PDB file of C-alpha atoms in Angstrom:
ATOM      1  CA  MET A 179      70.647  73.671 140.973  1.00  0.00           C
ATOM      2  CA  GLN A 180      72.328  70.287 140.378  1.00  0.00           C
ATOM      3  CA  ALA A 181      72.880  71.086 136.696  1.00  0.00           C
ATOM      4  CA  ARG A 182      74.562  74.401 137.587  1.00  0.00           C
ATOM      5  CA  GLU A 183      76.763  72.660 140.160  1.00  0.00           C
ATOM      6  CA  SER A 184      77.757  70.021 137.577  1.00  0.00           C
ATOM      7  CA  GLN A 185      78.698  72.709 135.051  1.00  0.00           C
ATOM      8  CA  LYS A 186      80.708  74.509 137.731  1.00  0.00           C
ATOM      9  CA  ASN A 187      82.629  71.315 138.552  1.00  0.00           C
ATOM     10  CA  ASN A 188      83.394  70.691 134.879  1.00  0.00           C
ATOM     11  CA  MET A 189      84.761  74.227 134.509  1.00  0.00           C
ATOM     12  CA  ASN A 190      86.878  73.738 137.642  1.00  0.00           C
ATOM     13  CA  ILE A 191      88.443  70.651 136.062  1.00  0.00           C
ATOM     14  CA  ARG A 192      89.352  72.485 132.868  1.00  0.00           C
ATOM     15  CA  ASN A 193      90.677  75.535 134.696  1.00  0.00           C
ATOM     16  CA  PHE A 194      92.592  73.692 137.410  1.00  0.00           C
ATOM     17  CA  PHE A 195      95.311  72.330 135.125  1.00  0.00           C
ATOM     18  CA  THR A 196      97.533  74.885 133.382  1.00  0.00           C
ATOM     19  CA  ALA A 197     100.761  74.956 131.399  1.00  0.00           C
ATOM     20  CA  LYS A 198     102.604  75.586 134.686  1.00  0.00           C
ATOM     21  CA  ASN A 199     100.566  72.985 136.557  1.00  0.00           C
ATOM     22  CA  PRO A 200      99.510  70.279 134.070  1.00  0.00           C
ATOM     23  CA  LEU A 201      97.912  66.942 134.829  1.00  0.00           C
ATOM     24  CA  ILE A 202     100.643  64.294 134.494  1.00  0.00           C
ATOM     25  CA  LEU A 203      99.561  61.333 132.365  1.00  0.00           C
ATOM     26  CA  ALA A 204     101.521  58.208 133.302  1.00  0.00           C
ATOM     27  CA  SER A 205     101.152  56.720 129.830  1.00  0.00           C
ATOM     28  CA  LYS A 206     102.538  56.905 126.305  1.00  0.00           C
ATOM     29  CA  SER A 207      99.181  55.933 124.774  1.00  0.00           C
ATOM     30  CA  PRO A 208      98.316  58.218 121.829  1.00  0.00           C
ATOM     31  CA  GLN A 209      94.641  57.356 122.332  1.00  0.00           C
ATOM     32  CA  ARG A 210      94.646  58.639 125.915  1.00  0.00           C
ATOM     33  CA  ALA A 211      96.531  61.762 124.893  1.00  0.00           C
ATOM     34  CA  GLU A 212      93.996  62.440 122.133  1.00  0.00           C
ATOM     35  CA  ILE A 213      91.064  62.036 124.530  1.00  0.00           C
ATOM     36  CA  LEU A 214      92.571  64.491 127.019  1.00  0.00           C
ATOM     37  CA  ASP A 215      93.145  66.933 124.153  1.00  0.00           C
ATOM     38  CA  ARG A 216      89.482  66.591 123.171  1.00  0.00           C
ATOM     39  CA  LEU A 217      88.504  67.426 126.748  1.00  0.00           C
ATOM     40  CA  ASN A 218      90.743  70.523 126.755  1.00  0.00           C
ATOM     41  CA  ILE A 219      92.605  69.273 129.822  1.00  0.00           C
ATOM     42  CA  VAL A 220      96.178  70.548 129.944  1.00  0.00           C
ATOM     43  CA  PHE A 221      98.482  67.593 130.524  1.00  0.00           C
ATOM     44  CA  GLU A 222     101.995  66.290 130.113  1.00  0.00           C
ATOM     45  CA  ALA A 223     102.644  62.671 129.141  1.00  0.00           C
ATOM     46  CA  CYS A 224     105.266  60.850 131.165  1.00  0.00           C
ATOM     47  CA  PRO A 225     105.236  57.081 130.641  1.00  0.00           C
ATOM     48  CA  SER A 226     106.030  54.798 133.547  1.00  0.00           C
ATOM     49  CA  ASP A 227     109.044  52.515 133.227  1.00  0.00           C
ATOM     50  CA  GLU A 228     107.757  50.030 135.807  1.00  0.00           C
ATOM     51  CA  GLU A 229     107.426  46.402 134.735  1.00  0.00           C
ATOM     52  CA  GLU A 230     103.776  45.336 134.732  1.00  0.00           C
ATOM     53  CA  ILE A 231     103.697  42.453 137.207  1.00  0.00           C
ATOM     54  CA  PHE A 232     100.445  41.112 138.618  1.00  0.00           C
ATOM     55  CA  ASN A 233      98.969  38.054 140.275  1.00  0.00           C
ATOM     56  CA  SER A 234      96.770  36.320 137.683  1.00  0.00           C
ATOM     57  CA  ASN A 235      94.723  34.784 140.509  1.00  0.00           C
ATOM     58  CA  ASP A 236      93.568  38.190 141.709  1.00  0.00           C
ATOM     59  CA  PRO A 237      90.130  39.523 140.687  1.00  0.00           C
ATOM     60  CA  LEU A 238      90.300  41.316 137.323  1.00  0.00           C
ATOM     61  CA  GLU A 239      89.227  44.675 138.753  1.00  0.00           C
ATOM     62  CA  LYS A 240      92.012  44.488 141.354  1.00  0.00           C
ATOM     63  CA  ILE A 241      94.575  43.732 138.642  1.00  0.00           C
ATOM     64  CA  ALA A 242      93.479  46.778 136.627  1.00  0.00           C
ATOM     65  CA  GLN A 243      93.599  49.018 139.708  1.00  0.00           C
ATOM     66  CA  ASP A 244      96.956  47.685 140.922  1.00  0.00           C
ATOM     67  CA  LEU A 245      98.632  48.195 137.535  1.00  0.00           C
ATOM     68  CA  ALA A 246      97.238  51.718 137.182  1.00  0.00           C
ATOM     69  CA  LEU A 247      98.409  52.542 140.704  1.00  0.00           C
ATOM     70  CA  LEU A 248     101.849  51.082 139.997  1.00  0.00           C
ATOM     71  CA  LYS A 249     102.253  53.356 136.959  1.00  0.00           C
ATOM     72  CA  ALA A 250     100.957  56.455 138.716  1.00  0.00           C
ATOM     73  CA  LYS A 251     103.127  56.070 141.830  1.00  0.00           C
ATOM     74  CA  SER A 252     106.204  55.426 139.697  1.00  0.00           C
ATOM     75  CA  VAL A 253     105.706  58.679 137.795  1.00  0.00           C
ATOM     76  CA  LEU A 254     104.783  60.597 140.973  1.00  0.00           C
ATOM     77  CA  LYS A 255     108.395  60.110 142.137  1.00  0.00           C
ATOM     78  CA  ARG A 256     109.461  62.316 139.214  1.00  0.00           C
ATOM     79  CA  TYR A 257     106.623  64.837 139.732  1.00  0.00           C
ATOM     80  CA  PRO A 258     106.115  64.918 143.519  1.00  0.00           C
ATOM     81  CA  ASN A 259     104.219  68.229 143.467  1.00  0.00           C
ATOM     82  CA  SER A 260     101.782  67.259 140.697  1.00  0.00           C
ATOM     83  CA  ILE A 261      98.636  65.206 140.272  1.00  0.00           C
ATOM     84  CA  VAL A 262      99.329  62.045 138.284  1.00  0.00           C
ATOM     85  CA  LEU A 263      96.771  60.084 136.268  1.00  0.00           C
ATOM     86  CA  GLY A 264      97.447  56.372 135.911  1.00  0.00           C
ATOM     87  CA  VAL A 265      95.329  54.154 133.665  1.00  0.00           C
ATOM     88  CA  ASP A 266      95.604  50.494 132.807  1.00  0.00           C
ATOM     89  CA  THR A 267      93.246  48.964 130.256  1.00  0.00           C
ATOM     90  CA  PHE A 268      93.060  45.338 129.237  1.00  0.00           C
ATOM     91  CA  VAL A 269      90.691  43.082 127.343  1.00  0.00           C
ATOM     92  CA  VAL A 270      89.237  39.857 128.753  1.00  0.00           C
ATOM     93  CA  SER A 271      88.060  37.079 126.447  1.00  0.00           C
ATOM     94  CA  SER A 272      84.712  35.307 126.718  1.00  0.00           C
ATOM     95  CA  LYS A 273      86.623  32.540 128.537  1.00  0.00           C
ATOM     96  CA  GLY A 274      87.886  34.956 131.178  1.00  0.00           C
ATOM     97  CA  LYS A 275      91.452  35.155 129.864  1.00  0.00           C
ATOM     98  CA  ILE A 276      93.350  38.472 129.731  1.00  0.00           C
ATOM     99  CA  ILE A 277      94.260  39.195 126.108  1.00  0.00           C
ATOM    100  CA  THR A 278      97.625  40.929 125.919  1.00  0.00           C
ATOM    101  CA  LYS A 279      99.016  42.993 123.041  1.00  0.00           C
ATOM    102  CA  PRO A 280      99.847  40.660 120.116  1.00  0.00           C
ATOM    103  CA  LYS A 281     103.569  40.120 119.626  1.00  0.00           C
ATOM    104  CA  ASN A 282     103.269  39.500 115.885  1.00  0.00           C
ATOM    105  CA  ARG A 283     100.793  39.198 112.997  1.00  0.00           C
ATOM    106  CA  GLU A 284     100.268  35.460 113.532  1.00  0.00           C
ATOM    107  CA  GLU A 285      99.272  35.976 117.151  1.00  0.00           C
ATOM    108  CA  ALA A 286      97.070  38.924 116.154  1.00  0.00           C
ATOM    109  CA  LYS A 287      95.167  36.729 113.677  1.00  0.00           C
ATOM    110  CA  LYS A 288      94.627  34.031 116.293  1.00  0.00           C
ATOM    111  CA  ILE A 289      93.229  36.651 118.698  1.00  0.00           C
ATOM    112  CA  LEU A 290      90.940  38.076 116.003  1.00  0.00           C
ATOM    113  CA  MET A 291      89.549  34.669 115.106  1.00  0.00           C
ATOM    114  CA  GLU A 292      88.767  33.982 118.774  1.00  0.00           C
ATOM    115  CA  LYS A 293      86.664  37.159 118.858  1.00  0.00           C
ATOM    116  CA  SER A 294      84.256  35.768 116.248  1.00  0.00           C
ATOM    117  CA  ASN A 295      80.696  35.636 117.644  1.00  0.00           C
ATOM    118  CA  SER A 296      81.973  36.330 121.166  1.00  0.00           C
ATOM    119  CA  THR A 297      81.591  38.917 123.897  1.00  0.00           C
ATOM    120  CA  GLU A 298      84.673  40.458 125.468  1.00  0.00           C
ATOM    121  CA  LYS A 299      85.095  42.729 128.482  1.00  0.00           C
ATOM    122  CA  VAL A 300      87.291  45.814 128.583  1.00  0.00           C
ATOM    123  CA  LEU A 301      88.482  46.812 132.057  1.00  0.00           C
ATOM    124  CA  SER A 302      90.241  50.034 132.979  1.00  0.00           C
ATOM    125  CA  GLY A 303      91.770  50.835 136.312  1.00  0.00           C
ATOM    126  CA  ILE A 304      91.912  54.617 136.695  1.00  0.00           C
ATOM    127  CA  VAL A 305      93.968  56.281 139.420  1.00  0.00           C
ATOM    128  CA  LEU A 306      94.729  59.828 140.556  1.00  0.00           C
ATOM    129  CA  VAL A 307      97.613  60.298 142.974  1.00  0.00           C
ATOM    130  CA  SER A 308      99.409  63.216 144.601  1.00  0.00           C
ATOM    131  CA  LYS A 309     101.909  63.311 147.458  1.00  0.00           C
ATOM    132  CA  ASP A 310      99.086  63.246 150.028  1.00  0.00           C
ATOM    133  CA  LYS A 311      96.080  61.721 148.284  1.00  0.00           C
ATOM    134  CA  GLN A 312      95.018  58.885 146.004  1.00  0.00           C
ATOM    135  CA  LEU A 313      91.762  57.769 144.395  1.00  0.00           C
ATOM    136  CA  VAL A 314      91.149  54.503 142.550  1.00  0.00           C
ATOM    137  CA  LYS A 315      88.215  53.359 140.407  1.00  0.00           C
ATOM    138  CA  THR A 316      87.445  50.733 137.766  1.00  0.00           C
ATOM    139  CA  GLU A 317      85.359  50.938 134.594  1.00  0.00           C
ATOM    140  CA  VAL A 318      84.006  47.876 132.739  1.00  0.00           C
ATOM    141  CA  SER A 319      82.576  47.774 129.205  1.00  0.00           C
ATOM    142  CA  LYS A 320      81.531  44.936 126.906  1.00  0.00           C
ATOM    143  CA  VAL A 321      82.109  44.453 123.184  1.00  0.00           C
ATOM    144  CA  PHE A 322      79.862  42.140 121.133  1.00  0.00           C
ATOM    145  CA  PHE A 323      81.549  40.775 118.011  1.00  0.00           C
ATOM    146  CA  ALA A 324      79.916  39.423 114.849  1.00  0.00           C
ATOM    147  CA  ASP A 325      81.240  36.509 112.805  1.00  0.00           C
ATOM    148  CA  ILE A 326      84.846  37.003 111.677  1.00  0.00           C
ATOM    149  CA  ASN A 327      86.085  34.542 109.051  1.00  0.00           C
ATOM    150  CA  PRO A 328      89.760  34.094 108.033  1.00  0.00           C
ATOM    151  CA  GLU A 329      89.340  36.381 105.001  1.00  0.00           C
ATOM    152  CA  ASP A 330      87.843  39.105 107.214  1.00  0.00           C
ATOM    153  CA  ALA A 331      90.748  38.737 109.637  1.00  0.00           C
ATOM    154  CA  GLU A 332      93.299  39.194 106.847  1.00  0.00           C
ATOM    155  CA  ILE A 333      91.611  42.422 105.747  1.00  0.00           C
ATOM    156  CA  ILE A 334      91.634  43.778 109.301  1.00  0.00           C
ATOM    157  CA  LEU A 335      95.268  42.758 109.821  1.00  0.00           C
ATOM    158  CA  SER A 336      96.370  44.506 106.630  1.00  0.00           C
ATOM    159  CA  PHE A 337      95.747  47.881 108.324  1.00  0.00           C
ATOM    160  CA  ASN A 338      98.115  46.975 111.222  1.00  0.00           C
ATOM    161  CA  GLU A 339      95.658  48.276 113.820  1.00  0.00           C
ATOM    162  CA  TRP A 340      96.560  45.364 116.072  1.00  0.00           C
ATOM    163  CA  GLN A 341     100.032  46.755 116.759  1.00  0.00           C
ATOM    164  CA  GLY A 342     100.426  48.048 120.303  1.00  0.00           C
ATOM    165  CA  ARG A 343      96.735  47.452 121.068  1.00  0.00           C
ATOM    166  CA  SER A 344      95.437  45.601 124.098  1.00  0.00           C
ATOM    167  CA  GLY A 345      93.164  42.854 122.831  1.00  0.00           C
ATOM    168  CA  GLY A 346      94.595  43.229 119.316  1.00  0.00           C
ATOM    169  CA  PHE A 347      91.869  45.497 117.931  1.00  0.00           C
ATOM    170  CA  SER A 348      90.825  49.121 117.512  1.00  0.00           C
ATOM    171  CA  ILE A 349      87.190  49.916 118.329  1.00  0.00           C
ATOM    172  CA  GLU A 350      87.476  53.190 116.393  1.00  0.00           C
ATOM    173  CA  GLY A 351      89.193  51.529 113.428  1.00  0.00           C
ATOM    174  CA  LYS A 352      88.470  48.852 110.814  1.00  0.00           C
ATOM    175  CA  THR A 353      87.580  46.226 113.420  1.00  0.00           C
ATOM    176  CA  SER A 354      84.430  48.245 114.127  1.00  0.00           C
ATOM    177  CA  PHE A 355      82.892  46.696 110.977  1.00  0.00           C
ATOM    178  CA  TYR A 356      82.626  43.490 113.009  1.00  0.00           C
ATOM    179  CA  VAL A 357      81.351  44.978 116.279  1.00  0.00           C
ATOM    180  CA  LYS A 358      77.614  44.366 116.692  1.00  0.00           C
ATOM    181  CA  GLY A 359      77.373  46.583 119.731  1.00  0.00           C
ATOM    182  CA  ILE A 360      78.863  47.671 123.007  1.00  0.00           C
ATOM    183  CA  GLU A 361      77.672  47.974 126.586  1.00  0.00           C
ATOM    184  CA  GLY A 362      79.124  50.733 128.746  1.00  0.00           C
ATOM    185  CA  ASP A 363      81.492  53.610 128.039  1.00  0.00           C
ATOM    186  CA  PHE A 364      82.784  53.693 124.439  1.00  0.00           C
ATOM    187  CA  TRP A 365      85.816  55.753 125.484  1.00  0.00           C
ATOM    188  CA  ASN A 366      86.770  53.067 127.986  1.00  0.00           C
ATOM    189  CA  ILE A 367      87.206  50.699 125.043  1.00  0.00           C
ATOM    190  CA  VAL A 368      89.360  53.299 123.294  1.00  0.00           C
ATOM    191  CA  GLY A 369      91.549  53.512 126.391  1.00  0.00           C
ATOM    192  CA  LEU A 370      90.327  56.220 128.801  1.00  0.00           C
ATOM    193  CA  PRO A 371      86.814  56.146 130.328  1.00  0.00           C
ATOM    194  CA  VAL A 372      85.710  59.775 130.107  1.00  0.00           C
ATOM    195  CA  TYR A 373      82.757  59.731 132.501  1.00  0.00           C
ATOM    196  CA  CYS A 374      84.773  57.847 135.119  1.00  0.00           C
ATOM    197  CA  LEU A 375      87.609  60.354 134.627  1.00  0.00           C
ATOM    198  CA  ARG A 376      85.162  63.201 135.272  1.00  0.00           C
ATOM    199  CA  GLN A 377      83.979  61.498 138.463  1.00  0.00           C
ATOM    200  CA  VAL A 378      87.463  60.940 139.876  1.00  0.00           C
ATOM    201  CA  LEU A 379      88.613  64.460 138.975  1.00  0.00           C
ATOM    202  CA  ASN A 380      85.557  66.035 140.588  1.00  0.00           C
ATOM    203  CA  GLU A 381      86.051  63.958 143.736  1.00  0.00           C
ATOM    204  CA  PHE A 382      89.802  64.520 143.847  1.00  0.00           C
ATOM    205  CA  LEU A 383      89.716  68.286 143.303  1.00  0.00           C
ATOM    206  CA  ASN A 384      86.737  69.105 145.530  1.00  0.00           C
TER     207      ASN A 384
END
């Protein structure tokens, strides 16, 4: 009975959003767009233009949720009759520092070298909002890196996968040669936690 109910909920998710009533994705991330395409969820991407401001003294999960909510509510003003999905993903070093997107190749190399033999966390705040409802959750994954020497870093950097990437790496790209393992949702590390998305959609729509 539970399996049938789960299948029914999944079908409701896919059928709920249509070309006339798409899910609004408050992001310009090509990774998130690709994941939604894979899931056959009809959506329209509408990036938020809000500046990402947060209190670095807040708990990491709160920061992820607040930034996702900020994006979603900003876009909801343009689509007041829609459901908006806001997601904010960032990487946290083994020392507890948020690793932002590298500004240049030199910074990207420094970030890569700091990953060597370390464990990093990937946090995503995921938010659904409409004019009369909102739902907020957080997903956390871990990435375990092998040794990365300067020559390895140069090879990785030559593919430019660091550009526009939180944490300066691509789990589905060349950096994966140096990932010993992960803990948690792989798709969260890519940029959109699929199982968590399913949970929030089921809860929001039912």
